[in-house]
Amino acid sequence: MNVVNVDLGENSYPIYIGNNLFVDKQLIHTLLNGSQVMIVTNTTVKPLYLDQLLDQLNEFKVTSIALQDGEQYKTLASVNQIFDELLNQRFSRNATLIALGGGVVGDMTGFAAACYLRGINFIQIPTTLLAQVDSSVGGKTGVNHPLGKNMIGAFYQPQGVFADTSVLHTLPERELMAGVAEVIKYGLIYDIEFLAWLENHVDQILKLEDSALSYAIQRSCEIKAAIVSADEKESGLRAILNLGHTFGHAIEAGCGYGQYLHGEAVAIGMCLALELSHRLQRINLDDVVRGITLIERTGLPSTLPPELTADDFLRLMAVDKKNVDGNIRVIVLNQLGQAALPETVNSGLLRQTINEYGDMRS
Ligand code: NAD
Ligand code: GLY
């Protein structure tokens, strides 16, 4: 087992990474304080892993709730179901919520923990690769609004994260690839050596070979932990974790949540961000090709949704948390392995990049 610490003073916490952590009773007990525990999962993950987790918690008063599965259910209405259950069961301030699922379950459970009685403890047990390398770490919690993704939420850190590689064996291949998109992101924004390592090991990761998978998760979590520790509330550096996300969120919202997986939309968004970085004369064409080649080798999409025009992108990108005074800000690379802080890019260049990239790769 490996441990990565997220260093946030009194809000610091461990990320445990290993194979079969799920059955380590002592480890999870160390993070629980009161006797009341509620596991929040969804209807897909429940039959796979809930009983296994319940077996570890037989000394606690455990209840569970299974939300409907899907990004379209990442709503205040779903979070309200968690509140209903917590209130019905008379859960008090020393209770703990456990998120058992992917990023959708994790983001909503964290938000419920942040709000219930003005804040109770919570633990993340991420069961998708994307959640293990990204969403379970760093304390961004929340839900979607019809006018924008993740627009309602709170920064709220968990007490700990358990990333168990064995649960990834039941994950659909498409979801696994979507997680690899966020892993590639870390190489592009922060660590050229990790990018090179990924070029040599992406096939092993996709085959779920444990040593490659564990290292990919560990290095991703180390990078995310370093960035979050330096800038928890995203006043600057943390925004680099959004490489490709401004374009990606536009794709998710514009095509209807659920048509593209988050990681797929981010993969296309990273291709656009590479192209834009080149047009801003930060990286050369070989770097663009290198990034896009790795994305395509993973099996991720790199072409734009035909139904979205450049105007659609610009309209949708206008609703983004990074924007300032109504100006669209995006993350570009200064070089491969090093992202720049968010910057305003004029809409003419954005439109041209989207149109010409679309024409080149349709
Ligand atoms: P998800 O939670 O929808 O999970 C993907 C699918 O896999 C779901 O159908 C789920 O039920 C299923 N699943 C989960 N674990 C499984 C397993 N072990 N075996 C079989 N099926 C399993 O999607 P995701 O990709 O995990 O997360 C995407 C969400 O995360 C988005 O809402 C995104 O906004 C959010 N996100 C948040 C952050 C953050 O910092 N908080 C970062 C990145 C993404
Ligand atoms: N996934 C982006 C962040 O956590 O800041």
Short mmCIF file of C-alpha atoms and ligand atoms in Angstrom, two decimals:
data_model
loop_
_atom_site.label_atom_id
_atom_site.label_comp_id
_atom_site.label_asym_id
_atom_site.label_seq_id
_atom_site.Cartn_x
_atom_site.Cartn_y
_atom_site.Cartn_z
CA MET A 1 0.00 0.00 0.00
CA ASN A 2 1.16 3.55 -0.75
CA VAL A 3 0.08 6.69 1.05
CA VAL A 4 -0.01 10.18 -0.41
CA ASN A 5 -0.73 13.01 2.02
CA VAL A 6 -2.73 16.07 1.13
CA ASP A 7 -1.05 18.70 3.24
CA LEU A 8 -3.63 21.27 4.35
CA GLY A 9 -2.75 22.02 7.98
CA GLU A 10 -5.51 20.82 10.27
CA ASN A 11 -7.50 19.67 7.22
CA SER A 12 -4.71 17.34 6.00
CA TYR A 13 -5.62 13.78 5.10
CA PRO A 14 -4.18 10.57 3.66
CA ILE A 15 -4.92 8.96 0.31
CA TYR A 16 -4.38 5.22 0.63
CA ILE A 17 -3.62 3.47 -2.66
CA GLY A 18 -3.46 -0.30 -2.96
CA ASN A 19 -4.99 -3.54 -4.10
CA ASN A 20 -7.71 -4.89 -1.77
CA LEU A 21 -7.64 -1.96 0.66
CA PHE A 22 -11.35 -2.35 0.72
CA VAL A 23 -11.03 -5.24 3.09
CA ASP A 24 -8.66 -3.50 5.51
CA LYS A 25 -10.99 -3.03 8.45
CA GLN A 26 -8.50 -1.25 10.72
CA LEU A 27 -7.61 1.35 8.15
CA ILE A 28 -11.13 2.62 7.70
CA HIS A 29 -11.87 2.45 11.43
CA THR A 30 -9.07 4.90 12.14
CA LEU A 31 -10.93 7.56 10.17
CA LEU A 32 -14.34 7.17 11.82
CA ASN A 33 -15.15 9.05 15.01
CA GLY A 34 -18.79 8.64 16.12
CA SER A 35 -20.81 5.46 15.80
CA GLN A 36 -23.18 6.69 13.07
CA VAL A 37 -22.14 6.03 9.49
CA MET A 38 -24.08 6.52 6.27
CA ILE A 39 -22.79 5.07 3.02
CA VAL A 40 -23.90 6.94 -0.08
CA THR A 41 -23.65 4.92 -3.28
CA ASN A 42 -25.66 4.45 -6.47
CA THR A 43 -27.77 1.70 -7.96
CA THR A 44 -24.88 0.35 -10.09
CA VAL A 45 -22.16 0.25 -7.43
CA LYS A 46 -24.43 -0.95 -4.63
CA PRO A 47 -24.75 -4.59 -5.82
CA LEU A 48 -21.01 -4.73 -6.58
CA TYR A 49 -19.44 -3.41 -3.38
CA LEU A 50 -21.88 -2.35 -0.68
CA ASP A 51 -21.98 -5.68 1.18
CA GLN A 52 -18.20 -5.93 1.15
CA LEU A 53 -17.96 -2.50 2.77
CA LEU A 54 -20.75 -3.22 5.27
CA ASP A 55 -18.79 -6.28 6.44
CA GLN A 56 -15.99 -3.96 7.53
CA LEU A 57 -18.27 -1.73 9.54
CA ASN A 58 -20.28 -4.14 11.66
CA GLU A 59 -19.35 -2.32 14.89
CA PHE A 60 -21.04 0.86 13.69
CA LYS A 61 -24.64 1.94 13.20
CA VAL A 62 -24.53 1.92 9.42
CA THR A 63 -27.24 2.93 7.04
CA SER A 64 -26.98 3.32 3.28
CA ILE A 65 -28.65 5.09 0.41
CA ALA A 66 -28.36 4.27 -3.30
CA LEU A 67 -28.95 7.25 -5.58
CA GLN A 68 -29.89 6.93 -9.24
CA ASP A 69 -26.86 6.48 -11.47
CA GLY A 70 -25.81 9.19 -13.91
CA GLU A 71 -24.49 12.71 -14.35
CA GLN A 72 -28.08 13.85 -14.95
CA TYR A 73 -28.84 12.97 -11.33
CA LYS A 74 -26.02 15.13 -9.97
CA THR A 75 -28.60 17.56 -8.67
CA LEU A 76 -29.81 19.28 -5.53
CA ALA A 77 -32.79 16.89 -5.59
CA SER A 78 -30.43 13.91 -5.17
CA VAL A 79 -28.51 15.64 -2.39
CA ASN A 80 -31.83 16.32 -0.72
CA GLN A 81 -32.49 12.57 -0.63
CA ILE A 82 -29.30 12.23 1.44
CA PHE A 83 -30.51 14.99 3.82
CA ASP A 84 -33.91 13.29 4.15
CA GLU A 85 -32.24 10.05 5.14
CA LEU A 86 -29.82 11.73 7.58
CA LEU A 87 -32.68 13.59 9.27
CA ASN A 88 -34.99 10.57 9.33
CA GLN A 89 -32.25 8.54 11.01
CA ARG A 90 -31.44 11.41 13.44
CA PHE A 91 -27.80 11.59 12.42
CA SER A 92 -25.81 13.95 14.63
CA ARG A 93 -22.72 16.09 14.15
CA ASN A 94 -20.19 13.35 14.86
CA ALA A 95 -21.64 11.11 12.13
CA THR A 96 -19.62 10.20 9.03
CA LEU A 97 -20.71 9.94 5.41
CA ILE A 98 -18.88 7.49 3.16
CA ALA A 99 -18.99 8.07 -0.59
CA LEU A 100 -18.83 4.72 -2.37
CA GLY A 101 -18.82 5.33 -6.12
CA GLY A 102 -17.47 7.47 -8.91
CA GLY A 103 -17.10 11.21 -9.10
CA VAL A 104 -20.84 11.87 -9.24
CA VAL A 105 -21.48 10.09 -5.94
CA GLY A 106 -18.31 11.55 -4.41
CA ASP A 107 -19.10 15.16 -5.35
CA MET A 108 -22.66 14.92 -4.04
CA THR A 109 -21.72 13.11 -0.84
CA GLY A 110 -19.04 15.68 -0.08
CA PHE A 111 -21.52 18.49 -0.67
CA ALA A 112 -24.08 16.83 1.61
CA ALA A 113 -21.35 16.44 4.28
CA ALA A 114 -20.42 20.12 3.91
CA CYS A 115 -24.03 21.25 4.42
CA TYR A 116 -25.57 18.79 6.88
CA LEU A 117 -25.59 20.41 10.34
CA ARG A 118 -23.08 22.87 8.79
CA GLY A 119 -20.51 20.15 8.29
CA ILE A 120 -19.90 16.51 9.21
CA ASN A 121 -17.01 14.17 8.44
CA PHE A 122 -16.81 12.25 5.21
CA ILE A 123 -14.62 9.61 3.59
CA GLN A 124 -14.14 8.98 -0.09
CA ILE A 125 -14.03 5.43 -1.47
CA PRO A 126 -13.72 6.22 -5.19
CA THR A 127 -14.58 3.31 -7.48
CA THR A 128 -13.72 4.78 -10.90
CA LEU A 129 -10.24 5.62 -12.13
CA LEU A 130 -11.33 9.21 -12.69
CA ALA A 131 -12.50 9.50 -9.09
CA GLN A 132 -9.32 7.84 -7.76
CA VAL A 133 -6.99 10.21 -9.58
CA ASP A 134 -9.02 13.39 -9.45
CA SER A 135 -12.47 13.97 -8.03
CA SER A 136 -12.02 12.29 -4.63
CA VAL A 137 -8.94 14.40 -3.89
CA GLY A 138 -8.91 18.11 -3.16
CA GLY A 139 -12.31 18.82 -1.67
CA LYS A 140 -14.30 20.18 -4.59
CA THR A 141 -17.88 19.08 -3.96
CA GLY A 142 -21.16 20.03 -5.53
CA VAL A 143 -23.89 19.52 -8.10
CA ASN A 144 -24.83 20.68 -11.61
CA HIS A 145 -27.30 23.42 -12.44
CA PRO A 146 -29.24 23.43 -15.73
CA LEU A 147 -27.27 26.56 -16.66
CA GLY A 148 -23.82 25.16 -15.86
CA LYS A 149 -21.88 22.18 -14.62
CA ASN A 150 -20.71 22.04 -10.99
CA MET A 151 -22.02 25.57 -10.46
CA ILE A 152 -23.38 24.91 -6.97
CA GLY A 153 -20.93 23.56 -4.42
CA ALA A 154 -18.38 23.99 -1.65
CA PHE A 155 -14.73 23.33 -0.94
CA TYR A 156 -14.87 20.66 1.75
CA GLN A 157 -12.09 18.17 2.43
CA PRO A 158 -12.65 14.51 3.33
CA GLN A 159 -11.00 12.78 6.31
CA GLY A 160 -9.36 10.28 3.98
CA VAL A 161 -9.48 8.60 0.58
CA PHE A 162 -9.25 4.86 -0.19
CA ALA A 163 -8.23 4.18 -3.78
CA ASP A 164 -8.48 0.43 -4.24
CA THR A 165 -7.30 -0.70 -7.67
CA SER A 166 -9.16 -4.03 -7.41
CA VAL A 167 -12.56 -2.32 -7.85
CA LEU A 168 -11.51 -1.04 -11.26
CA HIS A 169 -11.86 -4.55 -12.71
CA THR A 170 -15.64 -4.15 -12.94
CA LEU A 171 -15.43 -0.70 -14.52
CA PRO A 172 -16.63 -0.51 -18.16
CA GLU A 173 -13.69 0.06 -20.54
CA ARG A 174 -15.07 3.40 -21.71
CA GLU A 175 -15.10 4.67 -18.12
CA LEU A 176 -11.53 3.46 -17.62
CA MET A 177 -10.38 5.38 -20.68
CA ALA A 178 -12.19 8.48 -19.43
CA GLY A 179 -10.14 8.23 -16.23
CA VAL A 180 -6.92 7.97 -18.23
CA ALA A 181 -7.76 11.39 -19.75
CA GLU A 182 -7.30 13.01 -16.33
CA VAL A 183 -4.07 11.02 -15.79
CA ILE A 184 -2.71 12.37 -19.10
CA LYS A 185 -3.72 15.85 -17.93
CA TYR A 186 -1.26 15.63 -15.00
CA GLY A 187 1.60 14.84 -17.35
CA LEU A 188 0.67 17.71 -19.67
CA ILE A 189 0.30 20.36 -16.96
CA TYR A 190 2.99 19.39 -14.48
CA ASP A 191 5.37 16.56 -15.24
CA ILE A 192 6.95 15.85 -18.61
CA GLU A 193 8.66 12.72 -17.23
CA PHE A 194 5.31 11.33 -16.17
CA LEU A 195 3.99 12.10 -19.66
CA ALA A 196 6.87 10.09 -21.15
CA TRP A 197 6.21 7.28 -18.64
CA LEU A 198 2.56 7.26 -19.73
CA GLU A 199 3.56 6.99 -23.38
CA ASN A 200 5.38 3.77 -22.44
CA HIS A 201 2.76 2.37 -20.05
CA VAL A 202 -0.67 3.39 -21.28
CA ASP A 203 -1.33 -0.08 -22.69
CA GLN A 204 -0.54 -1.73 -19.33
CA ILE A 205 -2.85 0.73 -17.56
CA LEU A 206 -5.68 -0.10 -19.96
CA LYS A 207 -5.05 -3.81 -19.31
CA LEU A 208 -5.32 -3.06 -15.56
CA GLU A 209 -1.81 -4.34 -14.82
CA ASP A 210 -1.50 -3.50 -11.18
CA SER A 211 1.97 -2.01 -10.95
CA ALA A 212 1.37 0.42 -13.84
CA LEU A 213 -2.12 1.24 -12.62
CA SER A 214 -0.97 1.86 -9.03
CA TYR A 215 1.90 4.07 -10.14
CA ALA A 216 -0.40 6.09 -12.45
CA ILE A 217 -2.81 6.66 -9.55
CA GLN A 218 -0.04 7.45 -7.09
CA ARG A 219 1.74 9.96 -9.33
CA SER A 220 -1.57 11.60 -10.28
CA CYS A 221 -2.53 11.94 -6.61
CA GLU A 222 0.93 13.29 -5.72
CA ILE A 223 0.62 15.98 -8.37
CA LYS A 224 -2.93 16.86 -7.41
CA ALA A 225 -1.99 16.91 -3.70
CA ALA A 226 0.95 19.25 -4.37
CA ILE A 227 -1.24 21.66 -6.35
CA VAL A 228 -4.15 21.59 -3.88
CA SER A 229 -1.80 22.02 -0.91
CA ALA A 230 -0.40 25.16 -2.53
CA ASP A 231 -3.79 26.62 -3.49
CA GLU A 232 -6.76 24.90 -1.84
CA LYS A 233 -9.48 27.37 -2.90
CA GLU A 234 -8.23 27.99 -6.45
CA SER A 235 -7.03 31.55 -6.19
CA GLY A 236 -4.35 30.79 -8.80
CA LEU A 237 -2.32 27.63 -9.35
CA ARG A 238 -5.14 25.11 -8.79
CA ALA A 239 -6.85 26.34 -11.93
CA ILE A 240 -4.22 24.52 -14.02
CA LEU A 241 -6.06 21.30 -13.10
CA ASN A 242 -8.69 22.60 -15.51
CA LEU A 243 -6.63 22.08 -18.66
CA GLY A 244 -9.17 21.23 -21.38
CA HIS A 245 -12.07 21.56 -18.94
CA THR A 246 -13.44 24.90 -20.19
CA PHE A 247 -13.87 23.42 -23.65
CA GLY A 248 -14.88 20.08 -22.11
CA HIS A 249 -17.63 21.56 -19.94
CA ALA A 250 -19.01 23.29 -23.05
CA ILE A 251 -19.12 19.90 -24.81
CA GLU A 252 -20.83 18.18 -21.87
CA ALA A 253 -23.45 20.91 -21.49
CA GLY A 254 -23.90 21.58 -25.23
CA CYS A 255 -24.42 17.92 -26.18
CA GLY A 256 -26.53 17.17 -23.09
CA TYR A 257 -24.99 15.70 -19.93
CA GLY A 258 -24.36 12.01 -20.44
CA GLN A 259 -23.64 11.91 -24.20
CA TYR A 260 -19.92 12.46 -23.61
CA LEU A 261 -18.34 11.18 -20.40
CA HIS A 262 -16.57 13.92 -18.44
CA GLY A 263 -13.14 12.43 -19.26
CA GLU A 264 -14.03 12.15 -22.97
CA ALA A 265 -15.09 15.79 -23.11
CA VAL A 266 -11.89 16.76 -21.27
CA ALA A 267 -9.83 14.74 -23.77
CA ILE A 268 -11.28 16.72 -26.69
CA GLY A 269 -10.86 19.89 -24.65
CA MET A 270 -7.17 19.11 -24.06
CA CYS A 271 -6.68 18.67 -27.82
CA LEU A 272 -8.15 22.15 -28.32
CA ALA A 273 -6.00 23.54 -25.49
CA LEU A 274 -2.87 22.07 -27.13
CA GLU A 275 -3.84 23.63 -30.45
CA LEU A 276 -4.50 26.97 -28.76
CA SER A 277 -1.16 26.82 -26.91
CA HIS A 278 0.52 26.36 -30.31
CA ARG A 279 -1.37 29.29 -31.83
CA LEU A 280 -0.20 31.40 -28.88
CA GLN A 281 3.34 30.31 -29.82
CA ARG A 282 3.98 28.54 -26.51
CA ILE A 283 4.46 25.01 -27.85
CA ASN A 284 5.46 23.69 -31.26
CA LEU A 285 3.47 21.54 -33.63
CA ASP A 286 5.35 18.37 -32.61
CA ASP A 287 4.19 18.92 -29.01
CA VAL A 288 0.57 19.24 -30.19
CA VAL A 289 0.88 16.02 -32.19
CA ARG A 290 2.56 14.26 -29.25
CA GLY A 291 -0.27 15.16 -26.85
CA ILE A 292 -3.06 14.30 -29.29
CA THR A 293 -1.36 11.00 -30.24
CA LEU A 294 -1.32 9.84 -26.60
CA ILE A 295 -4.98 10.80 -26.20
CA GLU A 296 -5.93 8.89 -29.36
CA ARG A 297 -3.81 5.84 -28.40
CA THR A 298 -5.86 5.62 -25.21
CA GLY A 299 -8.98 5.29 -27.36
CA LEU A 300 -10.27 8.69 -26.28
CA PRO A 301 -12.04 10.99 -28.77
CA SER A 302 -10.10 13.88 -30.30
CA THR A 303 -12.64 15.26 -32.79
CA LEU A 304 -15.21 17.94 -32.05
CA PRO A 305 -18.91 17.09 -31.72
CA PRO A 306 -20.36 17.97 -35.16
CA GLU A 307 -23.47 19.47 -33.58
CA LEU A 308 -21.54 22.24 -31.78
CA THR A 309 -20.50 25.38 -33.66
CA ALA A 310 -17.75 27.73 -32.50
CA ASP A 311 -20.50 30.13 -31.40
CA ASP A 312 -22.04 27.37 -29.27
CA PHE A 313 -18.65 26.80 -27.64
CA LEU A 314 -18.19 30.51 -26.88
CA ARG A 315 -21.71 30.86 -25.46
CA LEU A 316 -21.24 27.81 -23.24
CA MET A 317 -17.71 28.75 -22.19
CA ALA A 318 -19.05 32.10 -20.98
CA VAL A 319 -20.49 30.15 -18.01
CA ASP A 320 -17.30 29.05 -16.29
CA LYS A 321 -15.99 29.59 -12.78
CA LYS A 322 -12.59 30.77 -14.06
CA ASN A 323 -14.07 33.72 -15.99
CA VAL A 324 -13.47 37.22 -14.67
CA ASP A 325 -15.65 40.25 -15.52
CA GLY A 326 -17.41 38.17 -18.17
CA ASN A 327 -14.16 37.36 -20.03
CA ILE A 328 -13.47 33.74 -20.96
CA ARG A 329 -10.27 32.46 -19.34
CA VAL A 330 -8.64 29.18 -20.30
CA ILE A 331 -5.61 27.11 -19.32
CA VAL A 332 -2.89 26.74 -21.94
CA LEU A 333 0.57 25.18 -21.76
CA ASN A 334 3.79 27.21 -21.65
CA GLN A 335 5.51 23.97 -22.60
CA LEU A 336 4.70 20.27 -22.39
CA GLY A 337 4.69 19.44 -18.67
CA GLN A 338 4.09 23.03 -17.58
CA ALA A 339 0.74 24.83 -17.65
CA ALA A 340 0.27 28.60 -17.49
CA LEU A 341 -2.06 30.25 -14.99
CA PRO A 342 -5.55 31.01 -16.42
CA GLU A 343 -5.54 33.76 -18.98
CA THR A 344 -8.04 35.68 -21.04
CA VAL A 345 -7.92 34.67 -24.68
CA ASN A 346 -9.66 36.89 -27.19
CA SER A 347 -12.80 35.40 -28.59
CA GLY A 348 -11.60 35.81 -32.20
CA LEU A 349 -8.65 33.51 -31.57
CA LEU A 350 -10.85 31.04 -29.68
CA ARG A 351 -13.36 30.97 -32.53
CA GLN A 352 -10.62 30.53 -35.14
CA THR A 353 -8.94 27.74 -33.14
CA ILE A 354 -12.21 25.85 -32.72
CA ASN A 355 -13.21 26.28 -36.39
CA GLU A 356 -9.82 25.36 -37.85
CA TYR A 357 -9.17 22.48 -35.44
CA GLY A 358 -12.68 21.21 -36.30
CA ASP A 359 -11.96 21.41 -40.06
CA MET A 360 -8.56 19.70 -39.66
CA ARG A 361 -9.82 16.74 -37.67
CA SER A 362 -13.35 16.13 -38.92
P1 NAD B 1 -19.53 8.46 -12.49
O1 NAD B 1 -19.50 8.75 -11.07
O2 NAD B 1 -20.76 8.77 -13.25
O3 NAD B 1 -19.14 6.93 -12.70
C1 NAD B 1 -19.10 6.41 -14.00
C2 NAD B 1 -19.97 5.15 -14.15
O4 NAD B 1 -19.28 4.05 -13.61
C3 NAD B 1 -21.29 5.22 -13.42
O5 NAD B 1 -22.26 4.57 -14.18
C4 NAD B 1 -21.01 4.45 -12.15
O6 NAD B 1 -22.17 3.93 -11.55
C5 NAD B 1 -20.11 3.38 -12.65
N1 NAD B 1 -19.20 2.78 -11.70
C6 NAD B 1 -18.53 3.39 -10.71
N2 NAD B 1 -17.64 2.55 -10.15
C7 NAD B 1 -17.77 1.36 -10.78
C8 NAD B 1 -17.12 0.11 -10.66
N3 NAD B 1 -16.10 -0.07 -9.83
N4 NAD B 1 -17.53 -0.89 -11.45
C9 NAD B 1 -18.52 -0.69 -12.37
N5 NAD B 1 -19.16 0.47 -12.55
C10 NAD B 1 -18.78 1.49 -11.76
O7 NAD B 1 -18.34 9.23 -13.28
P2 NAD B 1 -16.84 9.58 -12.91
O8 NAD B 1 -16.13 9.61 -14.20
O9 NAD B 1 -16.32 8.73 -11.81
O10 NAD B 1 -16.94 11.05 -12.33
C11 NAD B 1 -17.38 12.11 -13.13
C12 NAD B 1 -17.86 13.21 -12.21
O11 NAD B 1 -16.77 13.66 -11.43
C13 NAD B 1 -18.38 14.42 -12.95
O12 NAD B 1 -19.59 14.83 -12.35
C14 NAD B 1 -17.31 15.46 -12.76
O13 NAD B 1 -17.81 16.77 -12.74
C15 NAD B 1 -16.77 15.07 -11.42
N6 NAD B 1 -15.41 15.54 -11.17
C16 NAD B 1 -15.17 16.17 -10.01
C17 NAD B 1 -13.89 16.58 -9.71
C18 NAD B 1 -13.61 17.21 -8.38
O14 NAD B 1 -12.50 17.73 -8.20
N7 NAD B 1 -14.51 17.16 -7.45
C19 NAD B 1 -12.85 16.33 -10.61
C20 NAD B 1 -13.13 15.66 -11.78
C21 NAD B 1 -14.42 15.25 -12.06
N1 GLY B 2 -10.61 18.80 -10.94
C1 GLY B 2 -10.15 20.14 -10.74
C2 GLY B 2 -9.85 20.47 -9.34
O1 GLY B 2 -9.98 19.67 -8.46
O2 GLY B 2 -9.48 21.59 -9.06
#
